[in-house]
Coordinates of C-alpha atoms in Angstrom, one line a residue:
X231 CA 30.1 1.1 -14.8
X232 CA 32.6 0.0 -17.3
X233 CA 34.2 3.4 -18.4
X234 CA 36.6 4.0 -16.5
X235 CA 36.3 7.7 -15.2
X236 CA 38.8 10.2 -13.8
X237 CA 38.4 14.2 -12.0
X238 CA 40.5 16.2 -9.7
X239 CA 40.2 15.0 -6.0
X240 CA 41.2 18.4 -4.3
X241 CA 39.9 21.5 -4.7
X242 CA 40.5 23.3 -7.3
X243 CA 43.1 25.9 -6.9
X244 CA 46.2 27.2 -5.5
X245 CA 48.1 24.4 -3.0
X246 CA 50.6 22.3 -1.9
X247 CA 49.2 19.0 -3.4
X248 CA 46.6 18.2 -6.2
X249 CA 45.1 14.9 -6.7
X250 CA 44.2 13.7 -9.5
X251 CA 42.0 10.0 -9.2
X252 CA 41.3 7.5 -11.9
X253 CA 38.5 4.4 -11.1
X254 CA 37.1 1.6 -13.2
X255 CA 38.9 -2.0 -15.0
X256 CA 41.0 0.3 -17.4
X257 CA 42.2 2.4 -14.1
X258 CA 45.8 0.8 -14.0
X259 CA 46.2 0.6 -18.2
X260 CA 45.4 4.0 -19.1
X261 CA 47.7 5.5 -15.8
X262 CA 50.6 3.6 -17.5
X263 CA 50.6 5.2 -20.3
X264 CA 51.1 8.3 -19.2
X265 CA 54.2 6.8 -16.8
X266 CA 56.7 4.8 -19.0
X267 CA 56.3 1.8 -16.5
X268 CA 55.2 -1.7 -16.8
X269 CA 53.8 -2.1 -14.0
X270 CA 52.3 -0.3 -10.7
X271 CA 52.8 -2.8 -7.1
X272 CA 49.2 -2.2 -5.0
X273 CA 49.0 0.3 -2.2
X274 CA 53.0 1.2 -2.7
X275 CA 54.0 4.9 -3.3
X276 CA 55.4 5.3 -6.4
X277 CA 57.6 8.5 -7.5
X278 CA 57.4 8.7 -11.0
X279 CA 57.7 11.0 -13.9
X280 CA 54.4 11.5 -15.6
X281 CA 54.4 12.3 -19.4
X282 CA 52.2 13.5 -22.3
X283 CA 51.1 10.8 -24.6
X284 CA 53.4 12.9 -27.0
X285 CA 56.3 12.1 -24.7
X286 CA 56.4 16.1 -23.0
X287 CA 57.3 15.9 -19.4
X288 CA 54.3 17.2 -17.2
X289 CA 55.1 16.4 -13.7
X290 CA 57.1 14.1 -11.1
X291 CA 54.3 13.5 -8.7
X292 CA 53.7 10.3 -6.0
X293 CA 51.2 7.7 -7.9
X294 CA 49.5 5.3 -5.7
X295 CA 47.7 1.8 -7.3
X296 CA 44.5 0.7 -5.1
X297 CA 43.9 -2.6 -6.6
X298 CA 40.1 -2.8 -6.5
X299 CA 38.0 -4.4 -4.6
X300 CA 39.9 -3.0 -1.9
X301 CA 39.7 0.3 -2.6
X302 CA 37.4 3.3 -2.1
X303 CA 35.0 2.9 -5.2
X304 CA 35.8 -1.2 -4.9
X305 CA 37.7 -0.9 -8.7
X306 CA 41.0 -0.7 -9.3
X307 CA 41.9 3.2 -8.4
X308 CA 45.4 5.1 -9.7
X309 CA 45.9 8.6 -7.7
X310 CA 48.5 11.2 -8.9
X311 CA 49.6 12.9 -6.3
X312 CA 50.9 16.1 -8.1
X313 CA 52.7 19.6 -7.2
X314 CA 49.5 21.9 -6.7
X315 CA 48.8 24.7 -8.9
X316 CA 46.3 24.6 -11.6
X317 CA 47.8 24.3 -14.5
X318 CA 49.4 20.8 -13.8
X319 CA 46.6 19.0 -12.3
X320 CA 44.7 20.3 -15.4
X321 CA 47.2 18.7 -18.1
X322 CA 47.5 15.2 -16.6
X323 CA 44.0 15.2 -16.2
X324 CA 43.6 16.1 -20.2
X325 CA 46.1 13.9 -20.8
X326 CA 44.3 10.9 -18.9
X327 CA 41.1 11.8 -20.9
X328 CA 42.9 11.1 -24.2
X329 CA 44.5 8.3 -23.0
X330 CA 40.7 6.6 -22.6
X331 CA 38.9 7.9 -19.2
X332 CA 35.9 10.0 -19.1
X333 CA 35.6 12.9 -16.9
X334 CA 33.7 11.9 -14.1
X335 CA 30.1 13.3 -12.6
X336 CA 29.7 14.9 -10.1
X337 CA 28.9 12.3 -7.2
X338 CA 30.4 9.2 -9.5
X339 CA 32.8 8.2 -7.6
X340 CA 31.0 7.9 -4.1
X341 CA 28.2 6.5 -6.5
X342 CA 30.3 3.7 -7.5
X343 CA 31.1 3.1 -3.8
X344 CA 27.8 2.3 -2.9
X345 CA 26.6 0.3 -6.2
X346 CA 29.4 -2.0 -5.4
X347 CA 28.8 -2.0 -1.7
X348 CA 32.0 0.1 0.0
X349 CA 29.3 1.8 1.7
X350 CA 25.8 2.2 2.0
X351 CA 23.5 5.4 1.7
X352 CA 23.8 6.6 5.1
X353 CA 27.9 7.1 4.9
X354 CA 27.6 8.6 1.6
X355 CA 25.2 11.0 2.9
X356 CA 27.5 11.8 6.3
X357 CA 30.5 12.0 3.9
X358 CA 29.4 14.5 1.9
X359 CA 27.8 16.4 5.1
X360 CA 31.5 15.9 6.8
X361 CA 32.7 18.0 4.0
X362 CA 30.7 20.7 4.1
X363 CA 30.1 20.6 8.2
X364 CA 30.1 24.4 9.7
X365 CA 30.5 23.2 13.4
X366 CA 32.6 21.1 15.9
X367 CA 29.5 19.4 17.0
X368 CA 28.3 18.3 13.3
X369 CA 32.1 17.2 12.2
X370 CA 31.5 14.6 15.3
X371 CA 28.0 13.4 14.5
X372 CA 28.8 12.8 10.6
X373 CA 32.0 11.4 11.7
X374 CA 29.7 8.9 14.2
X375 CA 27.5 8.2 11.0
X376 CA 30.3 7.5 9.0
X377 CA 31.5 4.9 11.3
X378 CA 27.8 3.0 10.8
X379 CA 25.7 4.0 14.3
X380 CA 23.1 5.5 12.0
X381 CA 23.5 2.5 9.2
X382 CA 23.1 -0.1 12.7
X383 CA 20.2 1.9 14.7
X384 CA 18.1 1.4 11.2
X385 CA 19.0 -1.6 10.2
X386 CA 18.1 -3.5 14.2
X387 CA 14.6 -1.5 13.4
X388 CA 14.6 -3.3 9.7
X389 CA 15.9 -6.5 10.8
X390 CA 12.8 -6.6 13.7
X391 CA 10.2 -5.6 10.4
X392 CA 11.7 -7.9 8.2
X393 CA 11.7 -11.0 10.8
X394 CA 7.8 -9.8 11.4
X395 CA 6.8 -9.8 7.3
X396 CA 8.6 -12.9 6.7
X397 CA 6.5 -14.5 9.9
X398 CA 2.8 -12.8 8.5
X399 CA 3.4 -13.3 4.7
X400 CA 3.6 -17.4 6.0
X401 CA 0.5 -16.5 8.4
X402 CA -1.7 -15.2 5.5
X403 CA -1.3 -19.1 3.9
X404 CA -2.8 -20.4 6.6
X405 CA -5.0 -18.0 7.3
X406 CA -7.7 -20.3 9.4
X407 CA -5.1 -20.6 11.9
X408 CA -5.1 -18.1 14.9
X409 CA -2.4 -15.6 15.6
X410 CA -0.7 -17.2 18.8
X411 CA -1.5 -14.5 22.1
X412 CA 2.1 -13.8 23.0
X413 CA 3.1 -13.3 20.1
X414 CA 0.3 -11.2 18.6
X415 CA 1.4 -8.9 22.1
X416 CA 5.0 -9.2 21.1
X417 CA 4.8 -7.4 17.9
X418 CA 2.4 -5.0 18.8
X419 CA 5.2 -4.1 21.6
X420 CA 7.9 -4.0 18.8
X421 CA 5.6 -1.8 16.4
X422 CA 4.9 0.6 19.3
X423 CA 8.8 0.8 20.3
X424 CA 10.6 0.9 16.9
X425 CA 7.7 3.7 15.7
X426 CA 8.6 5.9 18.6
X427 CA 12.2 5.6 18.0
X428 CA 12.2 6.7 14.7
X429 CA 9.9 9.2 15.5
X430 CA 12.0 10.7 18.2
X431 CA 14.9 10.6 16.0
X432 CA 13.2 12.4 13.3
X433 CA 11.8 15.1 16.0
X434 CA 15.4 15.3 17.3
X435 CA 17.0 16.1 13.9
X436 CA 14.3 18.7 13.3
X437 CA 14.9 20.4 15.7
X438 CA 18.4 20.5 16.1
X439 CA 19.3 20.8 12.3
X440 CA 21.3 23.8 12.9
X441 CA 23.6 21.6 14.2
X442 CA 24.1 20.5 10.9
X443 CA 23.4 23.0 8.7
X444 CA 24.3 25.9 10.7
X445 CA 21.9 27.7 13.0
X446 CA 20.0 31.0 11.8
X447 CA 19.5 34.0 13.5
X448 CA 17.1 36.6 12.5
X449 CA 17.7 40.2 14.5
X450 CA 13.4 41.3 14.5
X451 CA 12.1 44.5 16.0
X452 CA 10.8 48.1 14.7
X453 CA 12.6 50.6 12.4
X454 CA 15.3 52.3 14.7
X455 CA 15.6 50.2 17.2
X456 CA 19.2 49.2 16.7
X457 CA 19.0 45.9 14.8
X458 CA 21.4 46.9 12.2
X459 CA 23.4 48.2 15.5
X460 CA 24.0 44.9 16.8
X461 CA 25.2 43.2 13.6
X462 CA 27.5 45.5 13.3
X463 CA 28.4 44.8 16.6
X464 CA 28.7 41.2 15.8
X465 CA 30.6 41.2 13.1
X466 CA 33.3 43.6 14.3
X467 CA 32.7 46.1 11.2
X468 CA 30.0 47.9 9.3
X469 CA 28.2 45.1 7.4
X470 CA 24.5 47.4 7.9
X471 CA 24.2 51.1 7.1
X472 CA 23.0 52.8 10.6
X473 CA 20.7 55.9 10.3
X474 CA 18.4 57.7 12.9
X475 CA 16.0 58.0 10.1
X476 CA 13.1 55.0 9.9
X477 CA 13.4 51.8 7.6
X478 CA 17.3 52.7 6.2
X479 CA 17.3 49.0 6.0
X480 CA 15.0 47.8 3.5
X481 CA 16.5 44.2 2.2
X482 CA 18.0 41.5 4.6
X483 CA 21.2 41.0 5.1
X484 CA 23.0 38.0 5.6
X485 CA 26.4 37.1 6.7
X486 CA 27.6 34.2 8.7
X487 CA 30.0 34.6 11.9
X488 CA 31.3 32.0 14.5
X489 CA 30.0 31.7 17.8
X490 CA 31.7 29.5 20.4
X491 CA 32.1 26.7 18.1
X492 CA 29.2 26.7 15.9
X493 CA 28.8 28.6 12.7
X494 CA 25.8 30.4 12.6
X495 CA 24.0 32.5 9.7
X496 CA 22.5 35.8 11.5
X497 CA 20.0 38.1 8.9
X498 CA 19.3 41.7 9.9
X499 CA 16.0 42.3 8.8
X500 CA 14.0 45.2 7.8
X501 CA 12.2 47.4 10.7
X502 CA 8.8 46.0 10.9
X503 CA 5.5 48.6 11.1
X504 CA 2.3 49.3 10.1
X505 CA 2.9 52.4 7.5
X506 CA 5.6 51.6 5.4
X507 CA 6.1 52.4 1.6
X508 CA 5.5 50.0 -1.2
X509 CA 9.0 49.0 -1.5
X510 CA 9.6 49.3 2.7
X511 CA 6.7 46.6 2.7
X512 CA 8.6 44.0 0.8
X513 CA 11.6 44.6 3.1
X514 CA 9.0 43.8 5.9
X515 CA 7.7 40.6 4.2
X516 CA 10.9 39.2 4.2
X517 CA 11.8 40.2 7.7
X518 CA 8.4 38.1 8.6
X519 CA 9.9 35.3 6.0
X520 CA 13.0 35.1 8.2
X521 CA 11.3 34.5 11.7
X522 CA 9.4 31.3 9.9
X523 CA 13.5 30.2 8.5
X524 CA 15.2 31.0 11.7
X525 CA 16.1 28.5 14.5
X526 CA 16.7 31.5 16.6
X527 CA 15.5 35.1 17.1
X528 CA 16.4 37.8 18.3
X529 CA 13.7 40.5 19.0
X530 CA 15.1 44.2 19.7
X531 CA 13.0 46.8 21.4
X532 CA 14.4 50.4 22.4
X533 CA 14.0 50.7 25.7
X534 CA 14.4 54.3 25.8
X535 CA 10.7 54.6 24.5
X536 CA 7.3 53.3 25.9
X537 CA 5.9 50.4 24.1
X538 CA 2.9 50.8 21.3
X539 CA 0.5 48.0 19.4
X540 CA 3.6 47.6 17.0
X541 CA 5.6 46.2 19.8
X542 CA 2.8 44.4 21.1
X543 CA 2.4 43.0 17.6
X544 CA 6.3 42.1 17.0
X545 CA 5.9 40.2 20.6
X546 CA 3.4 37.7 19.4
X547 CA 4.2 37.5 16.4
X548 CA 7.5 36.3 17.7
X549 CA 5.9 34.0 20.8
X550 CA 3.7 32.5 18.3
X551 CA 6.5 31.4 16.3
X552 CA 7.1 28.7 18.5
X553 CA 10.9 29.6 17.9
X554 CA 13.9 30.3 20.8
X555 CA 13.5 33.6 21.5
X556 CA 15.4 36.0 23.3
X557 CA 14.2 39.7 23.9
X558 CA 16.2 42.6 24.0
X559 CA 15.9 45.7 25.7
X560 CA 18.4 48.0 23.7
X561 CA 19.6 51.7 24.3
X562 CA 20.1 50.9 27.9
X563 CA 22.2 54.0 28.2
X564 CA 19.3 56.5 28.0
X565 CA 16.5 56.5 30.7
X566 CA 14.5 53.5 30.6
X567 CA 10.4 53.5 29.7
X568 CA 9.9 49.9 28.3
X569 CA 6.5 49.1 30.3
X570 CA 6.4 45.5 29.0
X571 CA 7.6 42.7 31.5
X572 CA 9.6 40.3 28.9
X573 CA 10.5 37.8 30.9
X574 CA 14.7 37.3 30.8
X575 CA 15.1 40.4 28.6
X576 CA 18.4 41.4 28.1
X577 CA 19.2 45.3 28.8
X578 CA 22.1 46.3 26.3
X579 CA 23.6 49.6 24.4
X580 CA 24.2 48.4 21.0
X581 CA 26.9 51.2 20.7
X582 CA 29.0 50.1 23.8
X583 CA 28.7 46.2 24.2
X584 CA 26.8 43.3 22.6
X585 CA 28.8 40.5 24.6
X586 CA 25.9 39.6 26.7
X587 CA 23.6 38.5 24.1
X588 CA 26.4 36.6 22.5
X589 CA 27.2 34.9 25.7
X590 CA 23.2 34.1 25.9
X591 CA 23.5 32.6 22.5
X592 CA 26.7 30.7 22.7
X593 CA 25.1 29.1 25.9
X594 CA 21.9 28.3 24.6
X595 CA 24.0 26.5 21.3
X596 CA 25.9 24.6 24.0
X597 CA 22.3 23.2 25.2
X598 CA 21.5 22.0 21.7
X599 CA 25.0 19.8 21.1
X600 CA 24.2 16.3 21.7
X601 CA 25.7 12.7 21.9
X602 CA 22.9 10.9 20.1
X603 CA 22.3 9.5 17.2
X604 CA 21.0 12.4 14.7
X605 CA 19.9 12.4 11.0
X606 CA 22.1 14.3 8.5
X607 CA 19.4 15.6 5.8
X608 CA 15.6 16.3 5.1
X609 CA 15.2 13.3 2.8
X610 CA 16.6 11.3 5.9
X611 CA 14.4 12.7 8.1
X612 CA 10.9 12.6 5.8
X613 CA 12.0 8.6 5.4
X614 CA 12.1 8.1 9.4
X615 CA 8.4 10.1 9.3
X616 CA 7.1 7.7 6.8
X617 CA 8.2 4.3 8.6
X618 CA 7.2 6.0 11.8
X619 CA 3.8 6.3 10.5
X620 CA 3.6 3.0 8.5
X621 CA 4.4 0.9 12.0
X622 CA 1.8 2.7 13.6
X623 CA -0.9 2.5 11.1
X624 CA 0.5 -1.4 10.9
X625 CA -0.5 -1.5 15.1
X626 CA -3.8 -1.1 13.8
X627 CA -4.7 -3.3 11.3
X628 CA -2.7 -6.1 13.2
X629 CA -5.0 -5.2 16.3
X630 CA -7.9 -6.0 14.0
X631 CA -6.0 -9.1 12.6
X632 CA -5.6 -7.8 9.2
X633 CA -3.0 -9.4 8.0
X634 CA -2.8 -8.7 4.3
X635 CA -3.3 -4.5 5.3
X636 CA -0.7 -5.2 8.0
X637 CA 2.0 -6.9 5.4
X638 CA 1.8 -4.1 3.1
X639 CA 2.2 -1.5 6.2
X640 CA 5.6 -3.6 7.4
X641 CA 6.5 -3.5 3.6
X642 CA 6.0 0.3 3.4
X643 CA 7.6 0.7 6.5
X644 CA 10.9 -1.1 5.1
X645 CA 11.1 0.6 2.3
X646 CA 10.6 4.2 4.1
X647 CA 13.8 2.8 6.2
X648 CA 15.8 0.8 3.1
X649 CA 15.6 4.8 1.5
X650 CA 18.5 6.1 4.8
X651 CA 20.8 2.9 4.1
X652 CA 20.7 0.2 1.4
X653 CA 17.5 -0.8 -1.3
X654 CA 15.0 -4.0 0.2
X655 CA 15.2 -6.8 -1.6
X656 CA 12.9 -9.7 -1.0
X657 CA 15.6 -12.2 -0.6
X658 CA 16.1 -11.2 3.1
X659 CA 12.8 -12.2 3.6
X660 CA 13.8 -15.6 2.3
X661 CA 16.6 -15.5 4.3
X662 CA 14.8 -15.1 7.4
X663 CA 12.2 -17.6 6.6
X664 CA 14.9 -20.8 6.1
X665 CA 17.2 -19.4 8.8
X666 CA 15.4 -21.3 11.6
X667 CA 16.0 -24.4 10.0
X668 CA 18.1 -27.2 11.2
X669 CA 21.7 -26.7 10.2
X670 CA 21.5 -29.8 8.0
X671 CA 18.0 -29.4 6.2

């Protein structure tokens, strides 16, 4: 890390502001040659002409000096706070990069920030997720994660591991001597606990991902039943091409749309049936590819018409999805011949009103925000899995008084968990070992 590296904070573009950042030991050097100053005082803003290194004007802009390691990356840090606009973000920048900086990777910056401990793997990961968040709900729970209660609620689990490793790996050395009762009970009782918490947590995050990610809808059902109908619908224009004539949609279609305060992703599928066309098929396969991606789905049945095997078929295929579901009766404006009982169907007319379903959906989204802790991506979630499995497969050997087996367990289990925050290293078994001594020894 001893280039020092610069890029454009802000997006790129058309604005009020542009920020150009500079990090790394020749941060403040290489800024001052582009200012005509001797000098930069820490953490003061600075207005200051900015110049070519062929002494052409570029900019008056604010410049701010973060003398590392208090700063964001934890190396000294120069920001040019420029007029917005392409063009003059882009020159500085250019003119930075000849006057010694490299143009940073993508990442590099937060990268740097965790190698030199500003933050661990956890923030980094709610950071970035902060940025791209698509819901009220999901700004809050990165925001929580950015202020540690993920970084903590792992790290009391690895603490507990470590203190039990350092403990057994002396145990093994004198390995004649019995495991003492209470305590053989008392780490059972913590592998048992801290496996079911991160299991929970892992369950939890699966399931509610949408939160995160942004929850998707797939709209299911036969040709002409009005799926295409009620996109439209929700979307306040003509996304979907409506015809009375069976499988005009033959690709998915995608848009995303707010609802309540979530941001969700709904897909209109392709009418699903028994004898479609070669390329009609393919539409269908992707329709059945959306119910296994979706979080939620919506299954559309014209209730104008008596039911047949393909609605029977649509109805598990959608109950054996193990998905939220909600049925819908549609056409409600023409005499009614359904004859399945779908337990809390809704009854709508595509054409007239949608607004119940949405308020259906917005409700059921409400159910799914949460307080608790949550995990912000798959790797996250995989790594909570692992330990989860490690601590219980660790309960077993230790029941049998395997204590080698056991060690390597705890040790998989720690690294499974040192994956979410920050790496293991084997001095904190070290440290846990000698802290019981006496003060003075």
């Amino acid at each position: 890390m001893s280039e020092t590296i610069v890029a454009l904070a802000t997006a790129y573009g058309i604005g009020s502001v542009s920020i150009v950042r500079l990090s790394g030991k020749d941060a403040l050097a290489t800024s001052l040659k582009l200012l005509k100053l001797s000098n930069l005082e820490p953490r003061y803003a600075k207005l200051a002409k900015i110049y070519s290194l062929d002494d052409e004007i570029l900019d008056e802009a604010i410049v701010i000096y973060f003398k590392g390691p208090a700063s964001f990356t934890g190396e000294d840090i120069v920001e040019f706070q420029t007029h917005g606009g392409v063009m003059v973000s882009e020159r500085i920048l250019n003119e930075l990069i000849r006057a010694g900086a490299r143009l940073a990777m993508p990442g590099e910056f937060s990268k740097r920030a965790f190698l030199n401990g500003k933050m661990d793997l956890a923030k980094a990961e709610a950071m970035q997720g902060l940025i791209t968040s698509k819901s009220e709900i999901a700004a809050k729970i990165l925001t929580r994660q950015m202020q540690g209660d993920l970084s903590k609620f792992v790290g009391e689990i690895r603490g507990e591991v470590v203190k039990t490793l350092a403990f057994v790996e002396t145990m093994i050395d004198y390995a004649d001597d019995d495991l003492p009762a209470n305590l053989l009970e008392q780490t059972k009782q913590m592998l048992l606990k801290n496996s079911e918490k991160l299991e929970r947590i892992a369950i939890l995050s699966e399931q509610r991902r949408g939160l995160i990610d942004g929850f998707k809808i797939a709209i299911v059902g036969k040709p002409n039943v009005g799926k295409s109908s009620i996109l439209n619908s929700f979307l306040a224009y003509e996304r979907a091409i409506v015809s009375d004539e069976a499988g005009t949609t033959r690709d998915r279609i995608e848009e995303n749309f707010k609802i309540g305060s979530h941001l969700v992703r709904i897909i209109d599928t392709a009418g699903i049936r028994k004898d479609a066309g070669k390329i009609e098929q393919i539409g269908i396969n992707y329709s059945i590819s959306a119910i296994n991606e979706a979080d939620i789905i919506l299954a559309v049945f014209d209730g104008s018409f008596a039911s047949d095997e393909q609605d029977k078929e649509i109805i598990k295929l959608v109950s054996n999805s193990n998905k939220k579901a909600f049925f819908i009766l549609n056409k409600s404006d023409l005499a009614f011949k359904f004859d399945i009982e779908l337990e809390g169907a809704i009854k709508i007319s595509a054409k007239n009103d949608t607004s119940v379903v949405l308020k259906e959906l917005e409700g059921y989204l409400k159910t799914q925000d949460t307080d608790e802790i949550m995990l912000s991506s798959n790797r996250q979630i995989l790594s909570c899995k692992e330990a989860s499995e490690a601590l219980k497969r660790a309960f077993l050997r230790l029941s049998e008084e395997e204590l080698e087996i056991f060690a390597y367990e705890l040790n998989t289990a720690i690294k499974a968990l040192a994956s979410i925050t920050k790496p293991f290293e084997r001095s904190e078994i070290l440290d846990e070992m000698f802290s019981h001594f006496c003060l003075g020894k």
